[in-house]
């Protein structure tokens, strides 16, 4: 893409050119003074891209850090990676489209693309909103100092070194709000299968946090993955829409007791931009 733009010039350069001042071609290339034609639009916006307008909208939603950035601090996040299987994606996409049509301002978590810009194309919606890696948090995302990194990683590995495989059942749509009420999240919660195992893992992470004087996780943790977010606290309106849509899906028999299941595949710890593998899976 960069090569294309470099060859043809900036796509917006035409509007910046002073047409009253003719440009003179270099002496050695007078026979080729005609400029290259503009590239086809489909080359600048490939079929698998989100399109120019959607990318421009990514930065328009204001997200607020949960803690201020301080030089020398690194954000610590301990989590279980989760991928949504292909089978339930169409049903989930249908649910997201309906909720998005009733609640404006929802964005895809992490990617920060407006959901309503994806709802026109089912493939893009499934790919961007449902096809990425999701996270079940096992601890708060907190800042740590560089001298704490090795100790935190070593202790997490010691506490969580060997884990058995188990299935995680996502059984309920839920709405969460962050601590300072600056963001609302549309999530899927674990309330049955896998809850006991995840709770034990959270307790182990809490022990490591406590030894490093870091804030522990919520007293009554509710493991979940978040699919979308909106600015501010819109939990009341979003929850009403979600509950109403869940009733409609249940009436049609579309929504099962378990929305989807995922096999536990390990625990990771991201510190700054580096990801550390924490545990090995112990086969039974």
Protein backbone atom coordinates (compact mmCIF):
# COMPACT_ATOMS: atom_id res chain seq x y z
CA UNK A 1 0.00 0.00 0.00
CA UNK A 2 2.80 2.43 0.93
CA UNK A 3 4.55 1.55 -2.31
CA UNK A 4 1.41 2.35 -4.28
CA UNK A 5 0.94 5.70 -2.61
CA UNK A 6 4.64 6.50 -2.98
CA UNK A 7 4.47 5.74 -6.71
CA UNK A 8 1.32 7.71 -7.42
CA UNK A 9 1.68 10.41 -4.81
CA UNK A 10 -0.58 11.27 -1.90
CA UNK A 11 -4.22 10.55 -2.69
CA UNK A 12 -5.10 14.06 -1.50
CA UNK A 13 -2.26 15.84 -3.28
CA UNK A 14 -4.49 17.12 -6.10
CA UNK A 15 -6.32 19.46 -3.76
CA UNK A 16 -3.04 20.88 -2.45
CA UNK A 17 -1.49 21.67 -5.84
CA UNK A 18 -1.45 25.28 -7.04
CA UNK A 19 -2.82 24.88 -10.57
CA UNK A 20 -1.79 28.44 -11.53
CA UNK A 21 1.90 27.54 -11.24
CA UNK A 22 2.94 25.04 -13.92
CA UNK A 23 5.52 22.48 -12.89
CA UNK A 24 8.52 21.89 -15.12
CA UNK A 25 9.61 18.35 -15.81
CA UNK A 26 13.27 17.47 -15.26
CA UNK A 27 15.48 18.01 -18.31
CA UNK A 28 16.27 14.34 -18.79
CA UNK A 29 12.57 13.39 -18.78
CA UNK A 30 10.94 16.06 -20.95
CA UNK A 31 9.44 13.39 -23.14
CA UNK A 32 7.52 12.03 -20.14
CA UNK A 33 6.10 15.25 -18.73
CA UNK A 34 2.56 13.84 -18.40
CA UNK A 35 1.94 12.72 -14.82
CA UNK A 36 1.02 9.16 -14.01
CA UNK A 37 -2.73 8.53 -13.89
CA UNK A 38 -4.25 8.10 -10.44
CA UNK A 39 -4.37 4.50 -9.21
CA UNK A 40 -7.67 2.62 -9.21
CA UNK A 41 -9.57 3.19 -5.99
CA UNK A 42 -9.82 -0.52 -5.27
CA UNK A 43 -6.02 -0.64 -4.96
CA UNK A 44 -6.01 2.08 -2.32
CA UNK A 45 -8.87 0.36 -0.48
CA UNK A 46 -8.30 -3.41 -0.84
CA UNK A 47 -11.33 -5.71 -0.43
CA UNK A 48 -10.19 -6.90 3.01
CA UNK A 49 -9.63 -3.39 4.37
CA UNK A 50 -12.13 -1.44 6.41
CA UNK A 51 -12.14 1.40 3.89
CA UNK A 52 -10.84 4.94 4.17
CA UNK A 53 -13.82 6.42 6.00
CA UNK A 54 -13.88 3.73 8.64
CA UNK A 55 -10.19 4.15 9.40
CA UNK A 56 -10.69 7.89 9.72
CA UNK A 57 -13.39 7.27 12.30
CA UNK A 58 -11.21 5.06 14.50
CA UNK A 59 -9.57 7.96 16.28
CA UNK A 60 -12.79 9.87 16.86
CA UNK A 61 -13.88 7.97 19.96
CA UNK A 62 -12.17 9.31 23.06
CA UNK A 63 -10.84 6.60 25.34
CA UNK A 64 -9.57 7.38 28.83
CA UNK A 65 -6.66 5.55 30.46
CA UNK A 66 -7.52 4.02 33.82
CA UNK A 67 -4.21 5.35 35.16
CA UNK A 68 -1.93 8.18 33.98
CA UNK A 69 1.15 7.34 31.95
CA UNK A 70 4.37 7.78 33.92
CA UNK A 71 7.81 7.44 32.35
CA UNK A 72 9.35 4.14 33.45
CA UNK A 73 6.00 2.46 34.20
CA UNK A 74 4.73 -0.53 32.24
CA UNK A 75 1.10 -1.68 32.06
CA UNK A 76 0.63 -5.19 33.48
CA UNK A 77 -2.27 -7.38 32.35
CA UNK A 78 -2.74 -11.07 33.21
CA UNK A 79 -5.38 -12.89 31.18
CA UNK A 80 -6.70 -16.02 29.49
CA UNK A 81 -6.73 -15.66 25.69
CA UNK A 82 -10.05 -16.65 24.09
CA UNK A 83 -11.09 -17.18 20.48
CA UNK A 84 -14.71 -17.46 19.38
CA UNK A 85 -15.34 -20.62 17.29
CA UNK A 86 -16.68 -20.16 13.77
CA UNK A 87 -20.05 -21.87 14.36
CA UNK A 88 -21.65 -19.27 16.71
CA UNK A 89 -20.26 -16.22 14.89
CA UNK A 90 -23.25 -15.68 12.61
CA UNK A 91 -25.67 -15.74 15.53
CA UNK A 92 -23.44 -13.40 17.54
CA UNK A 93 -23.11 -11.05 14.57
CA UNK A 94 -26.90 -10.92 14.25
CA UNK A 95 -27.22 -10.05 17.93
CA UNK A 96 -24.55 -7.33 17.68
CA UNK A 97 -26.21 -5.79 14.62
CA UNK A 98 -29.54 -5.53 16.42
CA UNK A 99 -28.03 -4.01 19.57
CA UNK A 100 -25.93 -1.58 17.52
CA UNK A 101 -29.00 -0.37 15.62
CA UNK A 102 -30.64 0.55 18.94
CA UNK A 103 -27.60 1.84 20.85
CA UNK A 104 -25.41 4.28 18.90
CA UNK A 105 -21.79 4.88 19.81
CA UNK A 106 -20.64 1.28 20.30
CA UNK A 107 -17.08 0.46 19.23
CA UNK A 108 -15.16 -2.79 18.83
CA UNK A 109 -12.95 -3.34 21.87
CA UNK A 110 -9.20 -2.75 21.27
CA UNK A 111 -9.64 -2.11 17.53
CA UNK A 112 -11.92 0.87 18.32
CA UNK A 113 -13.78 0.69 15.01
CA UNK A 114 -17.39 1.95 15.19
CA UNK A 115 -19.67 -1.09 15.13
CA UNK A 116 -22.26 0.59 12.92
CA UNK A 117 -19.64 0.94 10.17
CA UNK A 118 -19.20 -2.85 10.14
CA UNK A 119 -22.86 -3.83 10.23
CA UNK A 120 -23.27 -3.22 6.50
CA UNK A 121 -20.96 -6.14 5.74
CA UNK A 122 -21.49 -9.41 7.64
CA UNK A 123 -18.04 -10.70 6.70
CA UNK A 124 -16.30 -7.60 8.06
CA UNK A 125 -18.42 -7.70 11.19
CA UNK A 126 -17.48 -11.31 11.90
CA UNK A 127 -13.85 -10.75 10.98
CA UNK A 128 -13.20 -7.51 12.89
CA UNK A 129 -15.60 -7.74 15.84
CA UNK A 130 -15.57 -11.50 16.43
CA UNK A 131 -12.45 -12.88 14.75
CA UNK A 132 -9.75 -11.52 17.04
CA UNK A 133 -8.27 -12.63 20.36
CA UNK A 134 -10.38 -11.82 23.42
CA UNK A 135 -9.22 -11.76 27.04
CA UNK A 136 -10.59 -12.97 30.36
CA UNK A 137 -8.81 -10.76 32.88
CA UNK A 138 -7.33 -12.54 35.90
CA UNK A 139 -6.14 -9.32 37.53
CA UNK A 140 -6.45 -5.59 37.26
CA UNK A 141 -4.48 -3.78 34.57
CA UNK A 142 -1.99 -1.82 36.66
CA UNK A 143 1.32 0.02 36.19
CA UNK A 144 4.52 -1.59 37.46
CA UNK A 145 8.13 -0.41 37.50
CA UNK A 146 10.82 -1.98 35.37
CA UNK A 147 12.57 -3.57 38.37
CA UNK A 148 9.35 -5.46 39.23
CA UNK A 149 8.91 -7.16 35.85
CA UNK A 150 11.14 -10.21 36.34
CA UNK A 151 9.81 -10.84 39.83
CA UNK A 152 6.15 -10.60 38.77
CA UNK A 153 6.62 -12.95 35.81
CA UNK A 154 8.62 -15.48 37.86
CA UNK A 155 6.05 -15.58 40.66
CA UNK A 156 3.12 -15.88 38.26
CA UNK A 157 4.81 -18.85 36.61
CA UNK A 158 5.51 -20.42 39.98
CA UNK A 159 1.88 -20.06 41.12
CA UNK A 160 0.29 -21.05 37.79
CA UNK A 161 2.93 -23.30 36.28
CA UNK A 162 0.78 -26.35 35.58
CA UNK A 163 -2.88 -26.09 34.63
CA UNK A 164 -5.28 -28.73 33.36
CA UNK A 165 -7.46 -28.21 30.32
CA UNK A 166 -11.08 -27.29 30.91
CA UNK A 167 -13.96 -25.78 28.97
CA UNK A 168 -15.11 -22.21 29.49
CA UNK A 169 -18.82 -21.63 28.88
CA UNK A 170 -19.95 -18.12 28.01
CA UNK A 171 -23.60 -18.24 29.01
CA UNK A 172 -24.85 -14.69 29.49
CA UNK A 173 -24.75 -11.29 27.82
CA UNK A 174 -23.87 -8.68 30.42
CA UNK A 175 -23.09 -4.96 30.67
CA UNK A 176 -20.15 -3.68 32.73
CA UNK A 177 -18.87 -0.20 33.59
CA UNK A 178 -15.28 0.63 34.48
CA UNK A 179 -14.41 2.00 37.91
CA UNK A 180 -14.48 5.69 36.96
CA UNK A 181 -17.63 5.33 34.80
CA UNK A 182 -15.90 6.60 31.66
CA UNK A 183 -16.66 3.49 29.59
CA UNK A 184 -19.45 0.94 29.28
CA UNK A 185 -18.80 -2.57 27.94
CA UNK A 186 -20.99 -5.13 26.20
CA UNK A 187 -19.68 -8.48 27.38
CA UNK A 188 -20.30 -12.22 27.63
CA UNK A 189 -19.98 -13.62 31.14
CA UNK A 190 -18.84 -17.00 32.48
CA UNK A 191 -21.38 -18.14 35.08
CA UNK A 192 -21.14 -21.95 34.98
CA UNK A 193 -18.54 -24.04 33.17
CA UNK A 194 -15.01 -22.89 33.94
CA UNK A 195 -16.00 -20.46 36.69
CA UNK A 196 -14.42 -22.47 39.52
CA UNK A 197 -11.13 -22.91 37.65
CA UNK A 198 -10.92 -19.23 36.68
CA UNK A 199 -11.70 -18.16 40.24
CA UNK A 200 -8.78 -20.23 41.54
CA UNK A 201 -6.49 -18.68 38.94
CA UNK A 202 -7.61 -15.18 39.95
CA UNK A 203 -6.79 -16.00 43.57
CA UNK A 204 -3.28 -17.06 42.54
CA UNK A 205 -2.76 -13.82 40.61
CA UNK A 206 -4.03 -11.85 43.61
CA UNK A 207 -1.34 -13.42 45.78
CA UNK A 208 1.37 -12.26 43.37
CA UNK A 209 -0.15 -8.77 43.15
CA UNK A 210 -0.30 -8.53 46.93
CA UNK A 211 3.39 -9.40 47.30
CA UNK A 212 4.22 -6.54 44.93
CA UNK A 213 1.88 -4.03 46.62
CA UNK A 214 -0.42 -4.00 43.61
CA UNK A 215 -4.22 -3.65 43.90
CA UNK A 216 -5.98 -7.00 43.98
CA UNK A 217 -8.85 -7.99 41.70
CA UNK A 218 -12.50 -7.37 42.52
CA UNK A 219 -13.76 -9.12 45.65
CA UNK A 220 -16.46 -11.00 43.74
CA UNK A 221 -14.93 -11.48 40.28
CA UNK A 222 -17.19 -12.01 37.28
CA UNK A 223 -15.05 -13.49 34.48
CA UNK A 224 -16.04 -12.25 31.03
CA UNK A 225 -14.86 -11.12 27.63
CA UNK A 226 -15.85 -7.72 26.24
CA UNK A 227 -16.88 -7.31 22.62
CA UNK A 228 -17.83 -3.63 22.44
CA UNK A 229 -17.52 -0.40 24.39
CA UNK A 230 -19.08 3.06 24.49
CA UNK A 231 -17.97 6.32 26.07
CA UNK A 232 -19.48 7.24 29.42
CA UNK A 233 -21.92 5.29 31.57
CA UNK A 234 -24.77 4.12 29.34
CA UNK A 235 -25.25 0.90 31.29
CA UNK A 236 -28.97 1.43 31.97
CA UNK A 237 -29.98 1.96 28.35
CA UNK A 238 -27.62 -0.71 27.01
CA UNK A 239 -28.79 -3.26 29.58
CA UNK A 240 -32.45 -2.65 28.68
CA UNK A 241 -31.72 -3.26 25.00
CA UNK A 242 -29.64 -6.37 25.71
CA UNK A 243 -32.28 -7.90 27.98
CA UNK A 244 -35.04 -7.20 25.45
CA UNK A 245 -33.05 -8.72 22.60
CA UNK A 246 -32.17 -11.77 24.68
CA UNK A 247 -35.89 -12.37 25.25
CA UNK A 248 -36.57 -12.14 21.52
CA UNK A 249 -33.75 -14.52 20.67
CA UNK A 250 -34.98 -16.96 23.31
CA UNK A 251 -38.50 -16.86 21.88
CA UNK A 252 -37.12 -17.74 18.45
CA UNK A 253 -35.06 -20.51 20.01
CA UNK A 254 -31.89 -18.97 18.63
CA UNK A 255 -30.06 -18.35 21.87
CA UNK A 256 -28.96 -21.45 23.76
CA UNK A 257 -28.18 -21.68 27.46
CA UNK A 258 -24.51 -21.52 26.51
CA UNK A 259 -23.72 -18.88 23.89
CA UNK A 260 -20.44 -20.61 23.06
CA UNK A 261 -17.70 -22.69 24.69
CA UNK A 262 -13.95 -22.26 24.48
CA UNK A 263 -11.21 -24.64 25.58
CA UNK A 264 -8.77 -23.18 28.10
CA UNK A 265 -5.44 -22.83 26.30
CA UNK A 266 -3.19 -21.11 28.81
CA UNK A 267 -2.47 -17.88 30.66
CA UNK A 268 -0.52 -14.92 29.35
CA UNK A 269 0.91 -11.83 30.94
CA UNK A 270 1.41 -8.68 28.89
CA UNK A 271 3.81 -6.08 30.26
CA UNK A 272 4.18 -3.05 28.04
CA UNK A 273 4.45 -4.44 24.52
CA UNK A 274 5.90 -7.83 25.52
CA UNK A 275 3.77 -10.93 26.13
CA UNK A 276 4.95 -13.67 28.51
CA UNK A 277 3.62 -17.23 28.51
CA UNK A 278 2.78 -18.08 32.11
CA UNK A 279 1.61 -21.69 32.28
CA UNK A 280 1.87 -25.04 30.57
CA UNK A 281 -1.15 -27.22 29.93
CA UNK A 282 -0.98 -30.45 31.91
CA UNK A 283 -2.72 -33.20 29.92
CA UNK A 284 -4.76 -35.60 31.95
